PDB file of C-alpha atoms and ligand atoms in Angstrom:
ATOM      1  CA  VAL Q   1     101.548 104.925  96.252  1.00 96.00           C
ATOM      2  CA  LYS Q   2      99.004 107.712  96.334  1.00 97.00           C
ATOM      3  CA  VAL Q   3      95.484 106.597  97.148  1.00 98.00           C
ATOM      4  CA  PHE Q   4      92.831 109.157  96.233  1.00 98.00           C
ATOM      5  CA  TYR Q   5      89.932 109.842  98.558  1.00 97.00           C
ATOM      6  CA  ASP Q   6      87.288 112.517  99.079  1.00 95.00           C
ATOM      7  CA  PRO Q   7      84.912 112.772 102.066  1.00 92.00           C
ATOM      8  CA  ASN Q   8      82.021 113.217  99.597  1.00 91.00           C
ATOM      9  CA  MET Q   9      82.407 109.516  98.762  1.00 91.00           C
ATOM     10  CA  ALA Q  10      80.081 109.001 101.730  1.00 84.00           C
ATOM     11  CA  ALA Q  11      77.842 111.996 100.925  1.00 79.00           C
ATOM     12  CA  THR Q  12      74.541 110.171 100.908  1.00 74.00           C
ATOM     13  CA  GLY Q  13      72.021 109.269 103.549  1.00 67.00           C
ATOM     14  CA  THR Q  14      71.844 105.791 102.068  1.00 66.00           C
ATOM     15  CA  THR Q  15      73.769 103.484 104.350  1.00 63.00           C
ATOM     16  CA  PHE Q  16      75.392 100.942 102.111  1.00 68.00           C
ATOM     17  CA  ASP Q  17      78.872  99.425 102.089  1.00 69.00           C
ATOM     18  CA  THR Q  18      79.648 100.851  98.647  1.00 67.00           C
ATOM     19  CA  THR Q  19      79.283 104.413  99.897  1.00 67.00           C
ATOM     20  CA  ARG Q  20      80.431 103.937 103.511  1.00 82.00           C
ATOM     21  CA  LYS Q  21      83.521 101.786 103.333  1.00 90.00           C
ATOM     22  CA  ALA Q  22      85.806 104.343 101.626  1.00 93.00           C
ATOM     23  CA  GLU Q  23      85.461 106.513 104.726  1.00 92.00           C
ATOM     24  CA  GLN Q  24      86.256 103.556 107.004  1.00 94.00           C
ATOM     25  CA  ILE Q  25      89.309 102.607 104.937  1.00 96.00           C
ATOM     26  CA  ALA Q  26      90.619 106.199 104.884  1.00 95.00           C
ATOM     27  CA  LYS Q  27      90.212 106.307 108.657  1.00 95.00           C
ATOM     28  CA  SER Q  28      91.991 102.979 109.000  1.00 97.00           C
ATOM     29  CA  LEU Q  29      94.904 104.231 106.847  1.00 97.00           C
ATOM     30  CA  ALA Q  30      95.206 107.294 109.108  1.00 96.00           C
ATOM     31  CA  ASP Q  31      95.109 105.208 112.304  1.00 97.00           C
ATOM     32  CA  GLN Q  32      97.315 102.361 111.056  1.00 97.00           C
ATOM     33  CA  PRO Q  33      99.347 103.536 108.053  1.00 97.00           C
ATOM     34  CA  ILE Q  34     100.629 101.072 105.451  1.00 97.00           C
ATOM     35  CA  ASP Q  35     104.265 101.609 104.368  1.00 96.00           C
ATOM     36  CA  ASP Q  36     104.529 103.806 101.257  1.00 96.00           C
ATOM     37  CA  VAL Q  37     100.786 104.570 101.151  1.00 97.00           C
ATOM     38  CA  ASP Q  38      99.653 108.208 101.202  1.00 97.00           C
ATOM     39  CA  VAL Q  39      96.002 109.189 101.185  1.00 97.00           C
ATOM     40  CA  ALA Q  40      95.732 112.022  98.646  1.00 97.00           C
ATOM     41  CA  VAL Q  41      92.893 114.522  98.466  1.00 95.00           C
ATOM     42  CA  ILE Q  42      91.190 115.153  95.148  1.00 96.00           C
ATOM     43  CA  HIS Q  43      91.756 118.680  93.869  1.00 95.00           C
ATOM     44  CA  PRO Q  44      88.508 120.639  93.244  1.00 95.00           C
ATOM     45  CA  SER Q  45      89.560 121.071  89.597  1.00 96.00           C
ATOM     46  CA  ILE Q  46      89.492 117.280  89.184  1.00 97.00           C
ATOM     47  CA  LEU Q  47      85.961 117.169  90.647  1.00 97.00           C
ATOM     48  CA  ALA Q  48      84.867 119.822  88.123  1.00 97.00           C
ATOM     49  CA  LEU Q  49      86.628 118.008  85.277  1.00 98.00           C
ATOM     50  CA  THR Q  50      84.950 114.750  86.291  1.00 98.00           C
ATOM     51  CA  GLU Q  51      81.483 116.344  86.171  1.00 98.00           C
ATOM     52  CA  ASN Q  52      82.304 117.316  82.610  1.00 98.00           C
ATOM     53  CA  LEU Q  53      83.479 113.813  81.695  1.00 98.00           C
ATOM     54  CA  ILE Q  54      80.352 112.286  83.275  1.00 98.00           C
ATOM     55  CA  ALA Q  55      78.196 114.495  81.049  1.00 98.00           C
ATOM     56  CA  GLN Q  56      80.117 113.271  77.998  1.00 97.00           C
ATOM     57  CA  VAL Q  57      80.096 109.558  78.834  1.00 97.00           C
ATOM     58  CA  HIS Q  58      76.574 109.314  80.266  1.00 98.00           C
ATOM     59  CA  ASP Q  59      73.286 110.411  78.704  1.00 98.00           C
ATOM     60  CA  LEU Q  60      72.219 113.878  79.762  1.00 97.00           C
ATOM     61  CA  ALA Q  61      68.711 112.726  80.749  1.00 98.00           C
ATOM     62  CA  TYR Q  62      70.223 110.204  83.153  1.00 98.00           C
ATOM     63  CA  VAL Q  63      72.729 112.674  84.634  1.00 98.00           C
ATOM     64  CA  ARG Q  64      69.900 115.180  85.127  1.00 98.00           C
ATOM     65  CA  ALA Q  65      67.833 112.524  86.914  1.00 98.00           C
ATOM     66  CA  VAL Q  66      70.710 111.751  89.324  1.00 98.00           C
ATOM     67  CA  VAL Q  67      71.083 115.501  90.028  1.00 98.00           C
ATOM     68  CA  THR Q  68      67.376 116.276  90.496  1.00 98.00           C
ATOM     69  CA  GLY Q  69      65.885 112.974  91.649  1.00 97.00           C
ATOM     70  CA  ARG Q  70      63.347 113.022  88.809  1.00 97.00           C
ATOM     71  CA  PRO Q  71      62.081 110.817  87.365  1.00 98.00           C
ATOM     72  CA  ASP Q  72      62.526 108.620  90.422  1.00 97.00           C
ATOM     73  CA  TRP Q  73      62.777 105.307  88.518  1.00 97.00           C
ATOM     74  CA  LEU Q  74      65.771 106.674  86.617  1.00 98.00           C
ATOM     75  CA  ALA Q  75      67.330 108.564  89.543  1.00 97.00           C
ATOM     76  CA  ALA Q  76      67.233 105.389  91.663  1.00 96.00           C
ATOM     77  CA  SER Q  77      68.060 102.965  88.834  1.00 97.00           C
ATOM     78  CA  SER Q  78      71.390 102.012  90.478  1.00 96.00           C
ATOM     79  CA  GLY Q  79      69.417 100.452  93.323  1.00 94.00           C
ATOM     80  CA  LEU Q  80      70.477 103.150  95.797  1.00 92.00           C
ATOM     81  CA  ALA Q  81      67.522 105.197  97.030  1.00 92.00           C
ATOM     82  CA  TRP Q  82      67.896 108.730  95.663  1.00 94.00           C
ATOM     83  CA  ASP Q  83      68.775 111.625  97.934  1.00 93.00           C
ATOM     84  CA  ASP Q  84      70.434 114.977  97.267  1.00 91.00           C
ATOM     85  CA  GLY Q  85      73.880 113.613  98.165  1.00 92.00           C
ATOM     86  CA  ILE Q  86      73.888 110.834  95.560  1.00 94.00           C
ATOM     87  CA  TYR Q  87      75.253 112.985  92.730  1.00 96.00           C
ATOM     88  CA  ARG Q  88      78.119 114.396  94.843  1.00 95.00           C
ATOM     89  CA  MET Q  89      78.871 110.894  96.110  1.00 94.00           C
ATOM     90  CA  ALA Q  90      79.020 109.430  92.594  1.00 96.00           C
ATOM     91  CA  VAL Q  91      81.134 112.338  91.270  1.00 97.00           C
ATOM     92  CA  ALA Q  92      83.615 111.826  94.130  1.00 96.00           C
ATOM     93  CA  HIS Q  93      83.982 108.092  93.396  1.00 96.00           C
ATOM     94  CA  CYS Q  94      84.573 108.759  89.683  1.00 98.00           C
ATOM     95  CA  ALA Q  95      86.886 111.713  90.397  1.00 98.00           C
ATOM     96  CA  ALA Q  96      89.117 109.493  92.535  1.00 98.00           C
ATOM     97  CA  VAL Q  97      89.641 107.190  89.540  1.00 98.00           C
ATOM     98  CA  VAL Q  98      90.269 110.131  87.197  1.00 98.00           C
ATOM     99  CA  ALA Q  99      92.736 111.662  89.692  1.00 98.00           C
ATOM    100  CA  ALA Q 100      94.578 108.359  90.120  1.00 98.00           C
ATOM    101  CA  VAL Q 101      94.745 107.700  86.361  1.00 98.00           C
ATOM    102  CA  ALA Q 102      95.879 111.279  85.613  1.00 98.00           C
ATOM    103  CA  ASP Q 103      98.532 110.992  88.316  1.00 97.00           C
ATOM    104  CA  ALA Q 104      99.722 107.632  86.976  1.00 98.00           C
ATOM    105  CA  VAL Q 105      99.878 108.926  83.384  1.00 97.00           C
ATOM    106  CA  GLU Q 106     101.866 111.954  84.468  1.00 96.00           C
ATOM    107  CA  SER Q 107     104.194 110.243  86.965  1.00 96.00           C
ATOM    108  CA  GLY Q 108     104.423 106.754  85.458  1.00 96.00           C
ATOM    109  CA  LEU Q 109     103.756 105.414  88.951  1.00 95.00           C
ATOM    110  CA  THR Q 110     101.193 103.027  90.348  1.00 97.00           C
ATOM    111  CA  GLY Q 111      98.346 104.502  92.395  1.00 97.00           C
ATOM    112  CA  GLY Q 112      94.854 103.889  93.576  1.00 98.00           C
ATOM    113  CA  ALA Q 113      91.397 105.187  94.359  1.00 98.00           C
ATOM    114  CA  LEU Q 114      89.149 104.301  97.291  1.00 97.00           C
ATOM    115  CA  SER Q 115      86.329 104.067  94.758  1.00 95.00           C
ATOM    116  CA  SER Q 116      83.590 101.555  94.263  1.00 91.00           C
ATOM    117  CA  GLY Q 117      80.185 101.404  92.625  1.00 83.00           C
ATOM    118  CA  LEU Q 118      81.416 101.784  89.075  1.00 95.00           C
ATOM    119  CA  HIS Q 119      81.386  98.862  86.655  1.00 97.00           C
ATOM    120  CA  HIS Q 120      77.658  98.055  86.315  1.00 98.00           C
ATOM    121  CA  ALA Q 121      76.573 101.618  85.437  1.00 98.00           C
ATOM    122  CA  ARG Q 122      75.300 101.984  81.870  1.00 98.00           C
ATOM    123  CA  SER Q 123      75.520 105.144  79.783  1.00 98.00           C
ATOM    124  CA  ASP Q 124      71.796 105.800  80.257  1.00 98.00           C
ATOM    125  CA  HIS Q 125      70.960 104.260  83.652  1.00 98.00           C
ATOM    126  CA  GLY Q 126      72.465 102.931  86.857  1.00 98.00           C
ATOM    127  CA  LYS Q 127      72.673  99.278  87.832  1.00 97.00           C
ATOM    128  CA  GLY Q 128      73.948  97.091  90.660  1.00 95.00           C
ATOM    129  CA  TYR Q 129      74.545 100.010  93.089  1.00 93.00           C
ATOM    130  CA  CYS Q 130      76.696 101.733  90.470  1.00 95.00           C
ATOM    131  CA  THR Q 131      75.689 105.277  89.460  1.00 97.00           C
ATOM    132  CA  PHE Q 132      78.378 106.437  87.009  1.00 98.00           C
ATOM    133  CA  SER Q 133      81.135 104.365  85.415  1.00 98.00           C
ATOM    134  CA  GLY Q 134      84.360 105.724  86.897  1.00 98.00           C
ATOM    135  CA  LEU Q 135      86.371 103.141  84.956  1.00 98.00           C
ATOM    136  CA  ALA Q 136      84.986 104.194  81.573  1.00 98.00           C
ATOM    137  CA  ILE Q 137      85.147 107.882  82.532  1.00 98.00           C
ATOM    138  CA  ALA Q 138      88.842 107.626  83.456  1.00 98.00           C
ATOM    139  CA  ALA Q 139      89.525 105.750  80.201  1.00 98.00           C
ATOM    140  CA  TRP Q 140      87.685 108.521  78.327  1.00 98.00           C
ATOM    141  CA  TRP Q 141      89.906 111.134  80.032  1.00 98.00           C
ATOM    142  CA  VAL Q 142      92.938 109.285  78.631  1.00 98.00           C
ATOM    143  CA  ARG Q 143      91.389 109.132  75.163  1.00 98.00           C
ATOM    144  CA  LEU Q 144      90.752 112.899  75.157  1.00 98.00           C
ATOM    145  CA  ASN Q 145      94.067 113.989  76.648  1.00 98.00           C
ATOM    146  CA  HIS Q 146      96.565 111.316  75.663  1.00 98.00           C
ATOM    147  CA  PRO Q 147      95.358 109.703  72.417  1.00 97.00           C
ATOM    148  CA  ASP Q 148      98.702 107.885  72.046  1.00 97.00           C
ATOM    149  CA  ILE Q 149      98.207 105.968  75.320  1.00 97.00           C
ATOM    150  CA  ARG Q 150      96.611 102.509  75.322  1.00 98.00           C
ATOM    151  CA  VAL Q 151      94.429 101.615  78.301  1.00 98.00           C
ATOM    152  CA  GLY Q 152      93.972  98.137  79.741  1.00 98.00           C
ATOM    153  CA  ILE Q 153      91.221  97.322  82.212  1.00 98.00           C
ATOM    154  CA  LEU Q 154      91.442  94.227  84.409  1.00 98.00           C
ATOM    155  CA  ASP Q 155      88.203  93.633  86.294  1.00 98.00           C
ATOM    156  CA  VAL Q 156      88.534  90.956  88.986  1.00 98.00           C
ATOM    157  CA  ASP Q 157      85.460  92.002  90.969  1.00 98.00           C
ATOM    158  CA  ALA Q 158      83.251  88.952  91.607  1.00 98.00           C
ATOM    159  CA  HIS Q 159      80.636  90.259  89.166  1.00 98.00           C
ATOM    160  CA  PHE Q 160      80.949  91.006  85.475  1.00 98.00           C
ATOM    161  CA  GLY Q 161      81.474  94.613  84.394  1.00 98.00           C
ATOM    162  CA  GLY Q 162      78.747  94.824  81.802  1.00 98.00           C
ATOM    163  CA  GLY Q 163      78.491  98.594  82.214  1.00 98.00           C
ATOM    164  CA  THR Q 164      82.152  99.251  81.474  1.00 98.00           C
ATOM    165  CA  ARG Q 165      81.882  96.916  78.485  1.00 98.00           C
ATOM    166  CA  GLN Q 166      78.898  98.823  77.058  1.00 98.00           C
ATOM    167  CA  ILE Q 167      80.541 102.223  77.420  1.00 98.00           C
ATOM    168  CA  ILE Q 168      84.087 101.398  76.228  1.00 97.00           C
ATOM    169  CA  GLU Q 169      82.692  99.591  73.176  1.00 94.00           C
ATOM    170  CA  HIS Q 170      83.091 102.760  71.112  1.00 89.00           C
ATOM    171  CA  MET Q 171      86.490 103.823  72.468  1.00 97.00           C
ATOM    172  CA  VAL Q 172      89.660 102.919  70.571  1.00 96.00           C
ATOM    173  CA  ASP Q 173      92.657 101.444  72.405  1.00 97.00           C
ATOM    174  CA  VAL Q 174      90.701 100.554  75.552  1.00 98.00           C
ATOM    175  CA  HIS Q 175      90.698  96.800  76.248  1.00 98.00           C
ATOM    176  CA  GLN Q 176      88.946  95.109  79.156  1.00 98.00           C
ATOM    177  CA  VAL Q 177      89.493  91.606  80.498  1.00 98.00           C
ATOM    178  CA  ASP Q 178      86.967  90.475  83.072  1.00 98.00           C
ATOM    179  CA  VAL Q 179      87.362  87.584  85.553  1.00 98.00           C
ATOM    180  CA  SER Q 180      84.262  86.835  87.607  1.00 98.00           C
ATOM    181  CA  THR Q 181      83.153  84.245  90.120  1.00 98.00           C
ATOM    182  CA  ASN Q 182      79.491  85.232  89.806  1.00 97.00           C
ATOM    183  CA  ARG Q 183      77.197  85.432  86.782  1.00 97.00           C
ATOM    184  CA  TYR Q 184      75.692  88.817  87.653  1.00 97.00           C
ATOM    185  CA  ASP Q 185      75.872  91.302  84.737  1.00 97.00           C
ATOM    186  CA  ARG Q 186      77.424  88.679  82.454  1.00 97.00           C
ATOM    187  CA  TYR Q 187      77.905  89.544  78.790  1.00 97.00           C
ATOM    188  CA  GLU Q 188      79.197  87.675  75.759  1.00 96.00           C
ATOM    189  CA  HIS Q 189      82.842  88.413  74.992  1.00 96.00           C
ATOM    190  CA  ARG Q 190      85.967  86.286  74.599  1.00 96.00           C
ATOM    191  CA  ASP Q 191      87.601  88.292  77.405  1.00 97.00           C
ATOM    192  CA  ALA Q 192      84.729  87.815  79.875  1.00 98.00           C
ATOM    193  CA  LEU Q 193      85.733  84.782  81.923  1.00 98.00           C
ATOM    194  CA  LEU Q 194      83.795  82.906  84.583  1.00 98.00           C
ATOM    195  CA  ALA Q 195      86.416  81.407  86.933  1.00 98.00           C
ATOM    196  CA  PRO Q 196      85.859  78.390  89.163  1.00 97.00           C
ATOM    197  CA  VAL Q 197      86.613  79.137  92.818  1.00 97.00           C
ATOM    198  CA  SER Q 198      88.916  76.096  92.948  1.00 96.00           C
ATOM    199  CA  GLY Q 199      91.011  77.262  89.989  1.00 96.00           C
ATOM    200  CA  TYR Q 200      90.691  81.002  90.482  1.00 98.00           C
ATOM    201  CA  LEU Q 201      94.309  82.195  90.412  1.00 98.00           C
ATOM    202  CA  PRO Q 202      95.321  80.513  87.108  1.00 98.00           C
ATOM    203  CA  VAL Q 203      92.389  82.270  85.391  1.00 98.00           C
ATOM    204  CA  VAL Q 204      93.467  85.624  86.878  1.00 98.00           C
ATOM    205  CA  ASP Q 205      97.030  84.959  85.749  1.00 98.00           C
ATOM    206  CA  ALA Q 206      95.883  84.185  82.202  1.00 98.00           C
ATOM    207  CA  ALA Q 207      93.709  87.320  82.226  1.00 98.00           C
ATOM    208  CA  ILE Q 208      96.732  89.472  83.099  1.00 98.00           C
ATOM    209  CA  THR Q 209      98.586  87.913  80.156  1.00 98.00           C
ATOM    210  CA  THR Q 210      95.648  88.814  77.888  1.00 98.00           C
ATOM    211  CA  VAL Q 211      95.620  92.396  79.193  1.00 98.00           C
ATOM    212  CA  LEU Q 212      99.349  92.660  78.458  1.00 98.00           C
ATOM    213  CA  SER Q 213      98.883  91.203  74.960  1.00 98.00           C
ATOM    214  CA  HIS Q 214      97.139  94.479  74.018  1.00 97.00           C
ATOM    215  CA  HIS Q 215     100.323  96.382  75.034  1.00 98.00           C
ATOM    216  CA  PRO Q 216      98.682  98.801  77.459  1.00 98.00           C
ATOM    217  CA  ASP Q 217     100.591 101.888  78.613  1.00 98.00           C
ATOM    218  CA  ILE Q 218      98.455 102.003  81.752  1.00 98.00           C
ATOM    219  CA  VAL Q 219      96.084  99.516  83.384  1.00 98.00           C
ATOM    220  CA  ILE Q 220      93.089 100.136  85.605  1.00 98.00           C
ATOM    221  CA  CYS Q 221      92.413  97.226  87.960  1.00 98.00           C
ATOM    222  CA  ASN Q 222      88.942  96.858  89.453  1.00 98.00           C
ATOM    223  CA  MET Q 223      89.944  94.899  92.548  1.00 98.00           C
ATOM    224  CA  GLY Q 224      86.685  93.843  94.190  1.00 98.00           C
ATOM    225  CA  VAL Q 225      87.122  91.570  97.199  1.00 98.00           C
ATOM    226  CA  ASP Q 226      83.602  90.183  96.798  1.00 97.00           C
ATOM    227  CA  PRO Q 227      84.813  86.826  95.360  1.00 98.00           C
ATOM    228  CA  PHE Q 228      84.924  86.162  99.129  1.00 98.00           C
ATOM    229  CA  ASP Q 229      81.122  85.854  98.997  1.00 97.00           C
ATOM    230  CA  ASP Q 230      81.471  83.125  96.351  1.00 97.00           C
ATOM    231  CA  GLY Q 231      83.975  81.132  98.446  1.00 97.00           C
ATOM    232  CA  VAL Q 232      87.393  82.557  97.552  1.00 98.00           C
ATOM    233  CA  THR Q 233      89.364  82.734 100.813  1.00 98.00           C
ATOM    234  CA  PRO Q 234      91.066  85.897 102.131  1.00 97.00           C
ATOM    235  CA  GLU Q 235      94.436  84.156 101.622  1.00 98.00           C
ATOM    236  CA  VAL Q 236      93.724  83.490  97.938  1.00 98.00           C
ATOM    237  CA  LEU Q 237      92.411  87.055  97.501  1.00 98.00           C
ATOM    238  CA  ALA Q 238      95.631  88.445  99.001  1.00 98.00           C
ATOM    239  CA  GLU Q 239      97.641  86.198  96.695  1.00 98.00           C
ATOM    240  CA  ARG Q 240      95.564  87.440  93.739  1.00 98.00           C
ATOM    241  CA  ASP Q 241      96.306  91.048  94.697  1.00 98.00           C
ATOM    242  CA  ARG Q 242     100.050  90.374  94.923  1.00 98.00           C
ATOM    243  CA  LEU Q 243      99.954  88.552  91.567  1.00 98.00           C
ATOM    244  CA  VAL Q 244      98.195  91.445  89.801  1.00 98.00           C
ATOM    245  CA  ALA Q 245     100.400  94.148  91.343  1.00 98.00           C
ATOM    246  CA  HIS Q 246     103.592  92.164  90.786  1.00 98.00           C
ATOM    247  CA  ARG Q 247     103.009  91.233  87.152  1.00 98.00           C
ATOM    248  CA  PHE Q 248     102.239  94.790  86.034  1.00 98.00           C
ATOM    249  CA  ASP Q 249     105.158  96.096  88.103  1.00 98.00           C
ATOM    250  CA  THR Q 250     107.520  93.577  86.496  1.00 98.00           C
ATOM    251  CA  VAL Q 251     106.767  94.902  83.017  1.00 98.00           C
ATOM    252  CA  GLU Q 252     106.708  98.508  84.272  1.00 97.00           C
ATOM    253  CA  VAL Q 253     103.126  99.227  83.331  1.00 98.00           C
ATOM    254  CA  PRO Q 254     101.673 101.704  85.841  1.00 98.00           C
ATOM    255  CA  ALA Q 255      98.586 100.246  87.476  1.00 98.00           C
ATOM    256  CA  VAL Q 256      95.703 102.124  89.038  1.00 98.00           C
ATOM    257  CA  PHE Q 257      93.526 100.121  91.378  1.00 98.00           C
ATOM    258  CA  THR Q 258      89.980 100.750  92.538  1.00 98.00           C
ATOM    259  CA  LEU Q 259      88.393  98.951  95.492  1.00 96.00           C
ATOM    260  CA  ALA Q 260      85.151  97.883  93.775  1.00 95.00           C
ATOM    261  CA  GLY Q 261      82.923  95.263  95.434  1.00 95.00           C
ATOM    262  CA  GLY Q 262      83.175  93.976  98.970  1.00 94.00           C
ATOM    263  CA  TYR Q 263      80.271  93.657 101.385  1.00 92.00           C
ATOM    264  CA  CYS Q 264      79.618  93.096 105.043  1.00 91.00           C
ATOM    265  CA  SER Q 265      77.732  89.910 105.851  1.00 92.00           C
ATOM    266  CA  ASP Q 266      77.243  87.573 108.773  1.00 93.00           C
ATOM    267  CA  ARG Q 267      80.667  86.135 107.846  1.00 94.00           C
ATOM    268  CA  LEU Q 268      82.397  89.504 107.392  1.00 95.00           C
ATOM    269  CA  ASP Q 269      82.092  92.602 109.601  1.00 93.00           C
ATOM    270  CA  MET Q 270      83.289  96.101 108.600  1.00 93.00           C
ATOM    271  CA  ASP Q 271      86.721  95.545 110.181  1.00 95.00           C
ATOM    272  CA  GLY Q 272      87.099  92.320 108.220  1.00 96.00           C
ATOM    273  CA  LEU Q 273      86.015  94.049 105.013  1.00 96.00           C
ATOM    274  CA  VAL Q 274      88.440  96.925 105.608  1.00 97.00           C
ATOM    275  CA  GLY Q 275      91.164  94.292 106.163  1.00 97.00           C
ATOM    276  CA  LEU Q 276      90.518  92.674 102.767  1.00 98.00           C
ATOM    277  CA  HIS Q 277      90.738  96.043 101.000  1.00 98.00           C
ATOM    278  CA  ARG Q 278      93.873  96.966 103.001  1.00 98.00           C
ATOM    279  CA  ALA Q 279      95.523  93.803 101.634  1.00 98.00           C
ATOM    280  CA  THR Q 280      94.855  95.093  98.096  1.00 98.00           C
ATOM    281  CA  ILE Q 281      96.342  98.487  98.916  1.00 98.00           C
ATOM    282  CA  ALA Q 282      99.405  96.889 100.543  1.00 98.00           C
ATOM    283  CA  ALA Q 283      99.976  94.640  97.513  1.00 98.00           C
ATOM    284  CA  PHE Q 284     100.090  97.606  95.111  1.00 98.00           C
ATOM    285  CA  ALA Q 285     102.253  99.635  97.511  1.00 97.00           C
ATOM    286  CA  ASN Q 286     104.885  96.884  97.708  1.00 95.00           C
ATOM    287  CA  PRO Q 287     104.637  94.869  94.495  1.00 91.00           C
TER     288      PRO Q 287
HETATM  289 ZN1  LIG J 301      80.911  92.917  92.615  1.00 97.57          ZN
END
C-alpha cells in the first residue's frame, strides 16, 4: 500500500502528538520498513487542490483566521495554539487524505495517510485539536469528481466524529458509521455507537456490516488507536485493525485509512504509540 506523508504535517511550533507523530512514523517506516508499504510524497498539485477544497468545505472567515491568526479565539479554536505553521500543517494532513482517496479511486487499491486531527473540526471552527476535516474534504473531492461513487466512512477513533457528521450532512452518498469508547463529541444518530470496552470487537464488526449495507465504492477508515486510553488493549486494537482491513478486502472495497487519535501518556511512550499505528498500517498492507 501507498501511505501518504508530507514533512509539513509537523510544520508547527506546537509540540503535540497529533502534529508530531506522523514524522516519527514516517521515520520508523524508513528505518524498519513494513512489507508492501511505501511512503508516498504528496504532489504539490494535491496540496493546491486541497487548499481549494478546504475553502469550499469550511467557512471563509474560519479559513482566514487559521491563515492569519486573527481573531485569535477562532484561529486557536482547535485547541492548538496558533502559529504561522498551523495552516500549512493542517493543509498537509488533509492533503494526505485527499491524495490517498484519489489514488484509491483511480487504482482501486487500498492505501493510507499518516494524517490525524480531522474528525472534530466543524465547518466554521476547530475543535478537539482538529483544524480542518480531512475526512469530509476527501469525501467532497469524490462528490465533485466522481459523482457516481458512494463513500463510506468508518470512524473507530475513541471519540465521536461530530465534525465529520456536521459537514457530510449535506453531501449525498456519503455515509458514516462511528464506533467510540469515549463520549467526547457525541451526537445523536443511529450510526453513532458507544461500545463497551469488554465487547468492543463485536460492535466494530457490526459497524462494518452497516457501512457495507450502504454499498460504498470506497471507504475511509479513521483508525485512531486512542481506545487504548479507555482500556482497549494493544492486542484487541491489532485484532480490530485486521478485522477492518480484512472485511473490506474480502468484498473488494478499496479502503483508505487515516491514523487519527493516539496519544503519549505515562502508560505509552512515543515508541509505543508508533508501534500501535504501525500495527494499523501492517493490517491494511496485508489484509
Ligand atoms: Zn480520538
